[in-house]
Amino acid sequence: MNKRKIIEKLMLGVISTLAVISAIPIFAIMFNVYAEGLKHVNLSFLIDLPPPPVGDRVGGIGPALVGTFTLVSLAMVIGGAIGFFTGLYLSEFSHTKLSQYTQMFLQIMVEFPTIIIGLFAYTILVAPIKRFNALAGGFALSIVIIPYIALNVREAYKSIPYTLKEAAFSLGVSAPVAYLRILLSTARRGVLTALLIGMAKVAGETAPLLFTILGTTFTYFGGLDQPINAIPLLIYNFALSPYERWHQVAWGAAAVLLTIILLIFIVSRLIVKEVKL
Amino acid sequence: MSSGKIFYNTLTFLVFISLFIVIAVVISLSVTSYPIFLRDGLFFISKSVWNPVKEEYGILPALLGTLITSTLAVGLATPLAISLAVFSAEIVPPRFRALINNISDLMASLPSVIYGLWGLFILAPILNEYIMIPLHRYLGFIPLFSTKPVPTNLFTASVLLAIMIVPFASSIIREAYSAIPYYLKEAAYSIGLTRWEVIKIAIGYVKSAIFAGLFLALGRAMGETVAVAMVVGNIFNLPKSLFDMGYTIPSLIANQFPNAEAYNYMVPALYGGALMLFLIGLVINFFGLYLIKKVMIKS
């Protein structure tokens, strides 16, 4: 073997090793979360109120689960709708100045630190009524996903062949029917993936919720104008608390959250796979 | 009005809402933080003091903490991200490629609070025991390692951030790498180059994409809140070594904002920090997007 061959073997080995090293954390995280978390998870863990910091009561994450479900629904209804139609506009009317500016702004906003959005939601919806509330959290999460969904929906509509668009309009149907029934069924996988990715993102977001929903409430749901809890926020608060009991609940909640994210991720991958066949 | 017209107007209205929200966020940051800049000017950025009782705020330590953790994270992530991208696009057998890309994408979509939880209870003690304490013991004379380490500090935050941004940066690099025209690689092989030499050429070819990925990752690392807040130590002092407990701007906001309303200038100070974060992020992301655009035009 000459020198070049040896260097080749060496460098390929280095690259492969580094690649393997960079993949270790994901397996370590999944292993640790399930090893520490699953032993606390059962049906009553999903339903019960969180336990007091000391004592024997096992407790659960019921309110946080309800809260996350509420917040994700709010974000998907508000942010999903605005994001979807914005993306549709960006793709189909891309020649307008409005479209160009909006796209530029959304591309910047996609990388916005989400804590800034939390501050914004606080200014708009919490400070005026002087009470943390579910709506503010849902609003903040909506802002987080609007750019994600808009930019991905734009890609989905952009990928429809031009001839298909012409064919749709040549049927003589109105624009809403053409865009929302005919062309949407062509772009549905891209759109669905965009919505699912947005959903996974908001289900795990913590920073926008820090100043909007309070999170320490022990009620399940008291209305959109009342404080609410969420699983990511519960993990954050409980993990930073000094109580061993709450750390265990945080691990259990993390196992639940990880499962939710994994399920959404797998479904979105199956959809993408289907589109390639 | 025809249904087409109504549809178009509704669309335009919703687009305006999206646009309006972005602008409103920036305006709200500027307006709320205005008093602190009016009172302290640039001292707000260049001073190191956090004394709510005396209403004195200077965010230099948090600013430095943000810059230190994010650049160190990108530094650590760079070789890993490039290797992961090259490994998936070039080295691994094609039938495993999708699997590796899926794992990498899954990593990118894990909630940061899970990274934070793991970082706090698993990563931090391991780093402390096997890396930080030995470094301090044997290389403590170097100022970077001079502080006696505790598990949560700037270094732990940097390592956790690096782990979090690797898949993100790597996916951008991977996309550019797979878009390299095959005839380019064939030409390289045809003159008898080894695989490593071809990879070297290919990496040079996607240089801009690599920089773009790293810049966007830098922006992400700077804005990351909860994961960092959980492992950075959250102590307000000017960092003297990597093993100091510290603050970053997002973690400062996360920790201090809940009691900010009790003081006159703390809310403006924290919004001022957010504004600085936004402006730095804006420059970095603009540059990253510009590089990506350049890559896309090239391919």
Coordinates of C-alpha atoms in Angstrom, one line a residue:
Chain A
M1 CA 0.0 0.0 0.0
N2 CA 1.3 3.4 -0.8
K3 CA 1.0 6.5 1.2
R4 CA -2.2 7.8 -0.5
K5 CA -4.0 4.6 0.1
I6 CA -3.1 4.7 3.8
I7 CA -4.2 8.3 4.2
E8 CA -7.5 7.3 2.4
K9 CA -8.2 4.5 4.8
L10 CA -7.2 6.7 7.8
M11 CA -9.4 9.6 6.8
L12 CA -12.5 7.4 5.9
G13 CA -12.1 5.9 9.3
V14 CA -11.9 9.3 11.0
I15 CA -15.0 10.5 9.2
S16 CA -17.0 7.4 10.0
T17 CA -15.9 7.6 13.7
L18 CA -17.0 11.2 13.9
A19 CA -20.3 10.4 12.2
V20 CA -20.9 7.6 14.7
I21 CA -20.0 9.9 17.6
S22 CA -22.5 12.6 16.5
A23 CA -25.2 10.0 16.4
I24 CA -24.5 8.6 19.9
P25 CA -26.4 11.3 21.8
I26 CA -29.8 10.5 20.2
F27 CA -29.6 6.9 21.3
A28 CA -28.3 7.9 24.7
I29 CA -31.2 10.4 25.1
M30 CA -33.8 7.9 24.0
F31 CA -32.3 5.2 26.2
N32 CA -32.0 7.4 29.3
V33 CA -35.5 9.0 28.8
Y34 CA -37.2 5.6 28.5
A35 CA -35.1 3.9 31.2
E36 CA -35.7 6.7 33.7
G37 CA -39.2 7.6 32.6
L38 CA -41.1 4.5 31.6
K39 CA -41.1 3.1 35.1
H40 CA -43.3 5.9 36.3
V41 CA -45.7 5.9 33.3
N42 CA -49.0 4.1 33.6
L43 CA -52.6 5.1 33.0
S44 CA -53.0 7.0 36.3
F45 CA -49.7 8.9 35.6
L46 CA -51.4 10.2 32.5
I47 CA -54.5 11.3 34.4
D48 CA -53.6 12.3 37.9
L49 CA -52.6 15.7 39.3
P50 CA -48.9 16.3 39.9
P51 CA -47.8 15.0 43.3
P52 CA -46.7 17.3 46.2
P53 CA -42.9 17.7 46.3
V54 CA -42.6 15.3 49.2
G55 CA -44.6 12.3 50.3
D56 CA -45.7 9.0 48.9
R57 CA -48.3 10.0 46.4
V58 CA -47.3 9.0 42.9
G59 CA -49.2 11.6 41.0
G60 CA -49.2 12.3 37.3
I61 CA -49.2 14.8 34.5
G62 CA -53.0 15.0 33.7
P63 CA -53.3 18.8 33.6
A64 CA -50.2 19.2 31.6
L65 CA -51.4 16.6 29.1
V66 CA -54.7 18.3 28.7
G67 CA -52.9 21.7 28.5
T68 CA -50.5 20.5 25.7
F69 CA -53.5 19.1 23.8
T70 CA -55.3 22.4 24.2
L71 CA -52.3 24.5 23.2
V72 CA -51.4 22.4 20.2
S73 CA -55.0 22.5 19.0
L74 CA -55.1 26.3 19.4
A75 CA -51.8 26.6 17.5
M76 CA -52.8 24.3 14.7
V77 CA -56.1 26.1 14.2
I78 CA -54.8 29.7 14.3
G79 CA -51.2 29.2 13.2
G80 CA -52.0 26.3 10.9
A81 CA -54.7 28.2 9.0
I82 CA -52.7 31.4 8.7
G83 CA -49.6 29.5 7.8
F84 CA -51.3 27.3 5.2
F85 CA -53.0 30.2 3.3
T86 CA -49.8 32.3 3.5
G87 CA -47.8 29.5 2.0
L88 CA -50.5 29.0 -0.7
Y89 CA -50.2 32.7 -1.5
L90 CA -46.4 32.7 -1.5
S91 CA -46.4 29.9 -4.0
E92 CA -49.2 30.9 -6.4
F93 CA -48.8 34.7 -6.3
S94 CA -45.1 34.8 -6.0
H95 CA -44.8 37.6 -8.5
T96 CA -46.3 40.2 -6.1
K97 CA -44.2 42.5 -3.9
L98 CA -46.3 41.4 -0.9
S99 CA -45.3 37.8 -1.6
Q100 CA -41.6 38.6 -1.9
Y101 CA -41.4 40.7 1.3
T102 CA -43.5 38.2 3.3
Q103 CA -41.3 35.4 2.2
M104 CA -38.2 37.2 3.2
F105 CA -39.6 38.1 6.6
L106 CA -40.8 34.6 7.3
Q107 CA -37.4 33.2 6.4
I108 CA -35.9 35.4 9.0
M109 CA -38.7 34.6 11.5
V110 CA -38.2 30.9 11.2
E111 CA -34.9 31.4 13.0
F112 CA -36.3 33.8 15.5
P113 CA -35.3 32.8 19.1
T114 CA -38.7 31.6 20.3
I115 CA -38.3 33.2 23.7
I116 CA -38.7 36.6 21.9
I117 CA -42.0 35.4 20.7
G118 CA -42.9 34.5 24.3
L119 CA -42.1 38.1 25.3
F120 CA -44.2 39.4 22.5
A121 CA -47.2 37.3 23.4
Y122 CA -46.8 38.4 27.0
T123 CA -46.9 42.1 25.9
I124 CA -50.0 41.6 23.8
L125 CA -52.1 39.1 25.7
V126 CA -50.9 38.7 29.3
A127 CA -49.9 42.2 30.5
P128 CA -53.2 43.9 29.5
I129 CA -55.4 41.5 31.5
K130 CA -52.8 40.8 34.2
R131 CA -53.4 37.1 34.1
F132 CA -51.5 34.3 32.5
N133 CA -53.8 32.5 30.1
A134 CA -54.0 29.6 27.7
L135 CA -54.9 31.8 24.8
A136 CA -51.6 33.7 25.1
G137 CA -49.7 30.4 25.0
G138 CA -51.7 29.2 21.9
F139 CA -51.0 32.6 20.3
A140 CA -47.3 32.4 21.0
L141 CA -47.1 28.8 19.6
S142 CA -49.1 29.9 16.5
I143 CA -46.5 32.6 15.8
V144 CA -43.8 30.0 16.2
I145 CA -45.3 27.7 13.5
I146 CA -46.7 30.2 11.0
P147 CA -43.3 30.6 9.2
Y148 CA -42.6 26.8 9.3
I149 CA -45.9 25.9 7.8
A150 CA -46.0 28.7 5.4
L151 CA -42.6 28.0 3.9
N152 CA -43.2 24.2 3.7
V153 CA -46.7 24.6 2.2
R154 CA -45.2 26.9 -0.3
E155 CA -42.7 24.2 -1.3
A156 CA -45.6 21.7 -1.6
Y157 CA -47.6 23.9 -3.9
K158 CA -44.5 24.9 -5.9
S159 CA -43.8 21.2 -6.6
I160 CA -47.1 20.7 -8.4
P161 CA -46.2 20.6 -12.2
Y162 CA -47.3 23.7 -14.1
T163 CA -49.3 21.6 -16.6
L164 CA -51.4 20.2 -13.7
K165 CA -52.2 23.7 -12.5
E166 CA -53.3 24.8 -16.0
A167 CA -55.4 21.7 -16.3
A168 CA -57.1 22.4 -13.0
F169 CA -58.0 26.0 -14.1
S170 CA -59.1 24.9 -17.6
L171 CA -61.9 23.0 -16.0
G172 CA -63.5 26.3 -15.4
V173 CA -63.9 25.9 -11.7
S174 CA -63.4 28.8 -9.3
A175 CA -60.1 29.6 -7.7
P176 CA -61.0 28.2 -4.3
V177 CA -62.1 24.9 -5.8
A178 CA -59.0 24.7 -8.0
Y179 CA -56.6 25.5 -5.1
L180 CA -58.3 23.8 -2.2
R181 CA -59.9 20.7 -3.8
I182 CA -58.0 19.8 -7.0
L183 CA -54.5 21.1 -6.3
L184 CA -54.6 20.4 -2.6
S185 CA -55.2 16.7 -3.3
T186 CA -52.0 16.7 -5.4
A187 CA -50.0 18.6 -2.8
R188 CA -51.6 16.9 0.2
R189 CA -48.6 14.9 1.3
G190 CA -46.3 17.9 1.4
V191 CA -49.0 19.9 3.1
L192 CA -49.7 17.2 5.6
T193 CA -46.0 16.8 6.4
A194 CA -45.7 20.5 6.9
L195 CA -48.6 20.5 9.4
L196 CA -47.2 17.4 11.2
I197 CA -43.7 18.9 11.5
G198 CA -45.3 22.1 12.8
M199 CA -47.3 20.1 15.3
A200 CA -44.2 18.2 16.6
K201 CA -42.5 21.5 17.0
V202 CA -45.2 23.2 19.0
A203 CA -45.8 20.1 21.1
G204 CA -42.2 20.4 22.4
E205 CA -41.8 24.1 22.5
T206 CA -41.1 25.5 26.0
A207 CA -39.6 29.0 25.7
P208 CA -42.8 30.7 24.3
L209 CA -44.8 29.3 27.2
L210 CA -42.6 30.5 30.0
F211 CA -44.3 33.9 30.4
T212 CA -47.7 33.1 28.9
I213 CA -49.4 30.2 30.6
L214 CA -47.8 30.1 34.1
G215 CA -47.9 26.3 34.2
T216 CA -48.0 25.7 38.0
T217 CA -51.8 25.3 38.1
F218 CA -53.4 22.2 39.5
T219 CA -56.6 22.4 37.6
Y220 CA -57.2 20.6 34.3
F221 CA -58.8 23.3 32.2
G222 CA -60.6 26.4 33.4
G223 CA -61.2 28.2 30.1
L224 CA -58.9 29.9 27.6
D225 CA -58.5 33.0 29.7
Q226 CA -57.1 31.0 32.6
P227 CA -53.6 29.7 33.4
I228 CA -52.9 26.2 32.0
N229 CA -49.9 23.8 32.1
A230 CA -48.1 22.0 29.3
I231 CA -45.8 18.9 29.3
P232 CA -42.6 20.7 28.2
L233 CA -43.1 23.5 30.7
L234 CA -43.8 20.9 33.4
I235 CA -40.5 19.1 32.5
Y236 CA -38.6 22.4 32.7
N237 CA -40.1 23.5 36.0
F238 CA -39.9 20.1 37.7
A239 CA -36.4 19.3 36.5
L240 CA -35.1 22.6 38.0
S241 CA -36.9 22.0 41.3
P242 CA -34.9 20.6 44.2
Y243 CA -37.3 17.7 44.8
E244 CA -36.4 14.1 43.8
R245 CA -40.1 13.2 43.5
W246 CA -40.6 16.0 40.9
H247 CA -37.5 14.9 38.9
Q248 CA -39.1 11.5 38.5
V249 CA -42.3 13.1 37.2
A250 CA -40.2 15.1 34.8
W251 CA -38.5 12.0 33.4
G252 CA -41.9 10.3 33.1
A253 CA -43.3 13.4 31.3
A254 CA -40.3 13.4 29.0
A255 CA -41.0 9.7 28.1
V256 CA -44.6 10.7 27.2
L257 CA -43.4 13.8 25.2
L258 CA -40.7 11.8 23.4
T259 CA -43.3 9.2 22.5
I260 CA -45.7 11.8 21.1
I261 CA -42.8 13.3 19.0
L262 CA -41.7 9.9 17.8
L263 CA -45.2 9.0 16.7
I264 CA -45.7 12.3 14.8
F265 CA -42.2 11.8 13.2
I266 CA -42.9 8.3 12.1
V267 CA -46.3 9.2 10.6
S268 CA -44.7 12.1 8.7
R269 CA -41.9 9.8 7.4
L270 CA -44.5 7.2 6.2
I271 CA -46.3 10.0 4.3
V272 CA -43.1 11.1 2.6
K273 CA -42.2 7.6 1.7
E274 CA -45.5 7.1 0.1
V275 CA -45.0 10.1 -2.1
K276 CA -41.8 8.7 -3.5
L277 CA -43.3 5.4 -4.6
Chain B
M1 CA -67.7 39.9 -6.2
S2 CA -66.8 36.5 -7.6
S3 CA -65.7 33.7 -5.4
G4 CA -62.2 34.0 -6.9
K5 CA -61.9 37.6 -5.9
I6 CA -63.1 36.9 -2.4
F7 CA -60.6 34.0 -2.1
Y8 CA -57.8 36.2 -3.3
N9 CA -58.7 38.9 -0.8
T10 CA -58.9 36.5 2.1
L11 CA -55.5 35.1 1.1
T12 CA -54.0 38.6 0.9
F13 CA -55.6 39.5 4.3
L14 CA -54.0 36.4 5.9
V15 CA -50.6 37.1 4.4
F16 CA -50.8 40.6 5.8
I17 CA -51.4 39.1 9.2
S18 CA -48.3 37.0 8.9
L19 CA -46.3 40.0 7.7
F20 CA -47.8 42.2 10.4
I21 CA -46.9 39.8 13.2
V22 CA -43.3 39.8 12.2
I23 CA -43.2 43.6 12.2
A24 CA -45.2 43.8 15.4
V25 CA -42.7 41.6 17.2
V26 CA -39.8 43.9 16.2
I27 CA -41.8 47.0 17.1
S28 CA -42.8 45.7 20.5
L29 CA -39.2 44.8 21.3
S30 CA -38.0 48.2 20.3
V31 CA -40.7 50.2 22.1
T32 CA -40.5 48.2 25.3
S33 CA -36.7 48.3 25.5
Y34 CA -36.5 52.0 24.6
P35 CA -36.4 53.4 28.2
I36 CA -33.3 51.4 29.1
F37 CA -31.3 52.6 26.0
L38 CA -32.6 56.1 26.6
R39 CA -31.3 56.0 30.2
D40 CA -28.1 54.1 29.9
G41 CA -27.2 54.2 26.2
L42 CA -24.5 51.8 25.2
F43 CA -23.5 51.3 28.9
F44 CA -26.4 48.9 29.0
I45 CA -24.3 46.6 26.7
S46 CA -20.8 47.3 28.0
K47 CA -21.4 47.2 31.8
S48 CA -21.4 44.1 33.9
V49 CA -24.0 44.6 36.6
W50 CA -27.4 43.2 37.5
N51 CA -28.7 45.0 40.5
P52 CA -32.5 45.3 40.4
V53 CA -32.7 47.0 43.8
K54 CA -30.5 49.9 42.5
E55 CA -32.1 49.6 39.1
E56 CA -28.7 49.0 37.5
Y57 CA -28.5 46.7 34.5
G58 CA -25.6 45.9 32.2
I59 CA -25.9 42.7 30.2
L60 CA -22.2 42.3 29.1
P61 CA -21.8 38.9 30.9
A62 CA -24.9 37.5 29.3
L63 CA -23.9 38.8 25.9
L64 CA -20.4 37.2 26.4
G65 CA -22.0 34.0 27.6
T66 CA -24.1 33.8 24.5
L67 CA -21.2 34.4 22.2
I68 CA -18.9 32.0 24.1
T69 CA -21.3 29.1 24.3
S70 CA -22.6 29.5 20.7
T71 CA -19.2 29.8 19.0
L72 CA -17.7 27.0 21.1
A73 CA -20.7 24.9 20.2
V74 CA -20.3 25.6 16.5
G75 CA -16.6 24.9 16.8
L76 CA -17.3 21.5 18.4
A77 CA -20.1 20.8 16.0
T78 CA -18.2 21.6 12.7
P79 CA -16.2 18.4 12.3
L80 CA -19.1 16.3 13.5
A81 CA -21.6 17.9 11.1
I82 CA -19.4 17.7 8.1
S83 CA -18.5 14.1 8.9
L84 CA -22.1 13.1 9.4
A85 CA -23.1 14.7 6.1
V86 CA -20.2 13.1 4.1
F87 CA -20.7 9.8 5.8
S88 CA -24.4 9.7 4.8
A89 CA -23.8 11.0 1.3
E90 CA -20.6 9.2 0.4
I91 CA -19.5 6.4 2.7
V92 CA -22.5 4.5 3.9
P93 CA -24.1 1.8 1.7
P94 CA -27.1 3.4 -0.1
R95 CA -29.6 1.2 1.6
F96 CA -28.7 2.5 5.0
R97 CA -28.7 6.1 3.8
A98 CA -32.4 6.8 4.5
L99 CA -32.0 5.3 8.0
I100 CA -29.1 7.6 8.9
N101 CA -30.8 10.7 7.5
N102 CA -34.0 9.8 9.4
I103 CA -32.0 9.5 12.7
S104 CA -30.3 12.8 12.0
D105 CA -33.7 14.5 11.2
L106 CA -35.2 13.0 14.3
M107 CA -32.4 14.5 16.4
A108 CA -33.1 17.9 14.9
S109 CA -36.8 17.7 15.8
L110 CA -36.4 16.6 19.4
P111 CA -37.8 19.2 21.8
S112 CA -35.0 21.2 23.5
V113 CA -36.5 20.6 26.9
I114 CA -35.7 16.9 26.5
Y115 CA -32.1 17.8 25.6
G116 CA -32.1 20.1 28.6
L117 CA -33.4 17.4 31.0
W118 CA -30.8 14.9 29.6
G119 CA -28.1 17.5 29.7
L120 CA -28.8 18.4 33.3
F121 CA -29.1 14.9 34.8
I122 CA -26.9 12.7 32.5
L123 CA -24.5 14.7 30.4
A124 CA -23.4 17.3 33.0
P125 CA -22.2 14.8 35.6
I126 CA -20.4 12.8 33.0
L127 CA -18.7 15.8 31.5
N128 CA -17.8 17.0 35.0
E129 CA -16.3 13.8 36.1
Y130 CA -14.4 12.7 32.9
I131 CA -13.6 15.9 31.1
M132 CA -13.8 19.0 33.2
I133 CA -12.2 17.9 36.4
P134 CA -9.2 16.2 34.6
L135 CA -8.8 19.3 32.4
H136 CA -8.8 21.5 35.4
R137 CA -6.4 19.3 37.3
Y138 CA -3.8 19.0 34.6
L139 CA -4.3 22.1 32.5
G140 CA -5.7 24.4 35.2
F141 CA -2.8 26.9 34.6
I142 CA -4.4 27.8 31.3
P143 CA -6.9 30.6 32.1
L144 CA -9.7 28.8 30.0
F145 CA -9.7 25.9 32.5
S146 CA -8.8 27.8 35.7
T147 CA -12.1 27.7 37.6
K148 CA -12.9 24.6 39.7
P149 CA -15.6 23.0 37.7
V150 CA -19.2 22.3 38.8
P151 CA -21.5 20.2 36.6
T152 CA -23.5 23.1 35.1
N153 CA -21.5 25.8 33.5
L154 CA -20.7 27.5 30.2
F155 CA -18.7 24.5 28.9
T156 CA -21.6 22.0 29.6
A157 CA -24.0 24.4 27.8
S158 CA -21.6 24.6 24.8
V159 CA -21.3 20.8 24.5
L160 CA -25.1 20.4 24.8
L161 CA -25.6 23.1 22.2
A162 CA -23.1 21.4 19.9
I163 CA -25.0 18.1 20.2
M164 CA -28.3 19.9 19.4
I165 CA -27.0 21.8 16.3
V166 CA -25.0 19.0 14.6
P167 CA -28.0 17.4 12.9
F168 CA -29.3 20.8 11.8
A169 CA -26.1 21.9 10.3
S170 CA -25.4 18.5 8.9
S171 CA -28.7 18.3 7.0
I172 CA -27.9 21.6 5.2
I173 CA -24.5 20.4 4.2
R174 CA -25.9 17.0 3.2
E175 CA -28.4 18.5 0.9
A176 CA -25.7 20.5 -0.9
Y177 CA -23.3 17.6 -1.0
S178 CA -25.8 15.3 -2.6
A179 CA -26.5 17.9 -5.2
I180 CA -22.9 17.9 -6.5
P181 CA -23.1 16.8 -10.2
Y182 CA -22.0 13.2 -10.5
Y183 CA -19.8 13.9 -13.5
L184 CA -17.7 16.1 -11.3
K185 CA -17.0 13.2 -9.0
E186 CA -16.6 10.8 -11.9
A187 CA -14.0 13.1 -13.5
A188 CA -12.1 13.2 -10.2
Y189 CA -12.1 9.4 -9.9
S190 CA -11.1 9.0 -13.5
I191 CA -7.8 10.7 -13.0
G192 CA -7.0 8.1 -10.3
L193 CA -7.8 10.0 -7.1
T194 CA -8.6 8.1 -4.0
R195 CA -12.0 8.4 -2.3
W196 CA -10.6 10.7 0.4
E197 CA -9.1 13.0 -2.3
V198 CA -12.5 13.1 -4.1
I199 CA -14.2 13.9 -0.8
K200 CA -11.7 16.7 -0.2
I201 CA -12.6 18.2 -3.6
A202 CA -16.3 17.7 -3.0
I203 CA -16.1 19.5 0.4
G204 CA -14.3 22.4 -1.3
Y205 CA -17.2 22.5 -3.9
V206 CA -19.8 22.8 -1.2
K207 CA -17.8 25.2 1.0
S208 CA -20.5 27.9 0.9
A209 CA -23.2 25.4 2.0
I210 CA -21.0 24.4 4.9
F211 CA -20.6 28.0 6.0
A212 CA -24.3 28.6 5.5
G213 CA -25.2 25.6 7.7
L214 CA -22.7 26.6 10.4
F215 CA -24.0 30.2 10.4
L216 CA -27.6 29.2 10.7
A217 CA -26.6 26.8 13.4
L218 CA -24.8 29.6 15.2
G219 CA -28.0 31.6 15.1
R220 CA -29.9 28.7 16.5
A221 CA -27.4 28.2 19.3
M222 CA -27.6 31.8 20.3
G223 CA -31.4 31.8 20.6
E224 CA -31.7 28.4 22.4
T225 CA -33.4 29.0 25.7
V226 CA -34.6 26.2 27.9
A227 CA -31.8 23.6 27.2
V228 CA -29.2 26.2 28.0
A229 CA -31.1 27.7 31.0
M230 CA -31.1 24.2 32.5
V231 CA -27.3 23.6 32.2
V232 CA -25.5 27.0 32.1
G233 CA -25.5 27.6 35.8
N234 CA -27.5 30.9 35.8
I235 CA -25.1 33.1 37.7
F236 CA -24.5 36.7 36.7
N237 CA -20.8 37.3 36.6
L238 CA -18.3 38.1 34.0
P239 CA -17.0 34.7 32.7
K240 CA -13.2 34.3 33.4
S241 CA -13.0 30.7 32.3
L242 CA -15.0 28.1 30.4
F243 CA -15.9 26.4 33.6
D244 CA -17.5 29.4 35.2
M245 CA -21.2 29.3 35.8
G246 CA -22.8 31.9 33.6
Y247 CA -25.8 33.3 31.7
T248 CA -26.8 33.7 28.1
I249 CA -29.2 36.3 27.0
P250 CA -32.1 33.9 26.5
S251 CA -31.5 32.1 29.9
L252 CA -31.2 35.5 31.6
I253 CA -34.6 36.4 30.2
A254 CA -36.1 33.0 31.1
N255 CA -34.8 33.3 34.7
Q256 CA -35.3 37.0 35.5
F257 CA -38.5 37.9 33.6
P258 CA -40.9 36.3 36.1
N259 CA -40.0 38.9 38.7
A260 CA -39.2 41.7 36.3
E261 CA -42.5 43.6 36.7
A262 CA -41.6 44.4 40.3
Y263 CA -38.9 46.8 39.1
N264 CA -39.0 49.9 36.9
Y265 CA -36.3 49.2 34.4
M266 CA -35.9 45.4 34.5
V267 CA -38.6 44.8 31.8
P268 CA -37.0 47.3 29.4
A269 CA -33.6 45.8 30.3
L270 CA -34.7 42.2 29.4
Y271 CA -36.4 43.4 26.2
G272 CA -33.2 45.2 25.4
G273 CA -31.4 42.0 25.8
A274 CA -33.9 40.3 23.5
L275 CA -33.5 43.1 21.0
M276 CA -29.7 42.7 21.0
L277 CA -30.2 38.9 20.5
F278 CA -32.6 39.6 17.6
L279 CA -30.2 42.0 15.9
I280 CA -27.2 39.7 16.2
G281 CA -29.3 36.8 15.0
L282 CA -30.6 38.9 12.1
V283 CA -27.1 39.6 10.8
I284 CA -26.1 36.0 11.2
N285 CA -29.2 34.6 9.5
F286 CA -29.1 37.1 6.7
F287 CA -25.5 36.0 6.0
G288 CA -26.5 32.3 6.2
L289 CA -29.5 32.7 3.9
Y290 CA -27.3 34.7 1.5
L291 CA -24.8 31.9 1.3
I292 CA -27.6 29.3 0.8
K293 CA -29.0 31.4 -2.1
K294 CA -25.6 31.4 -3.6
V295 CA -25.3 27.6 -3.4
M296 CA -28.7 27.2 -4.9
I297 CA -28.0 29.4 -7.9
K298 CA -24.7 27.5 -8.4
S299 CA -26.5 24.1 -8.5

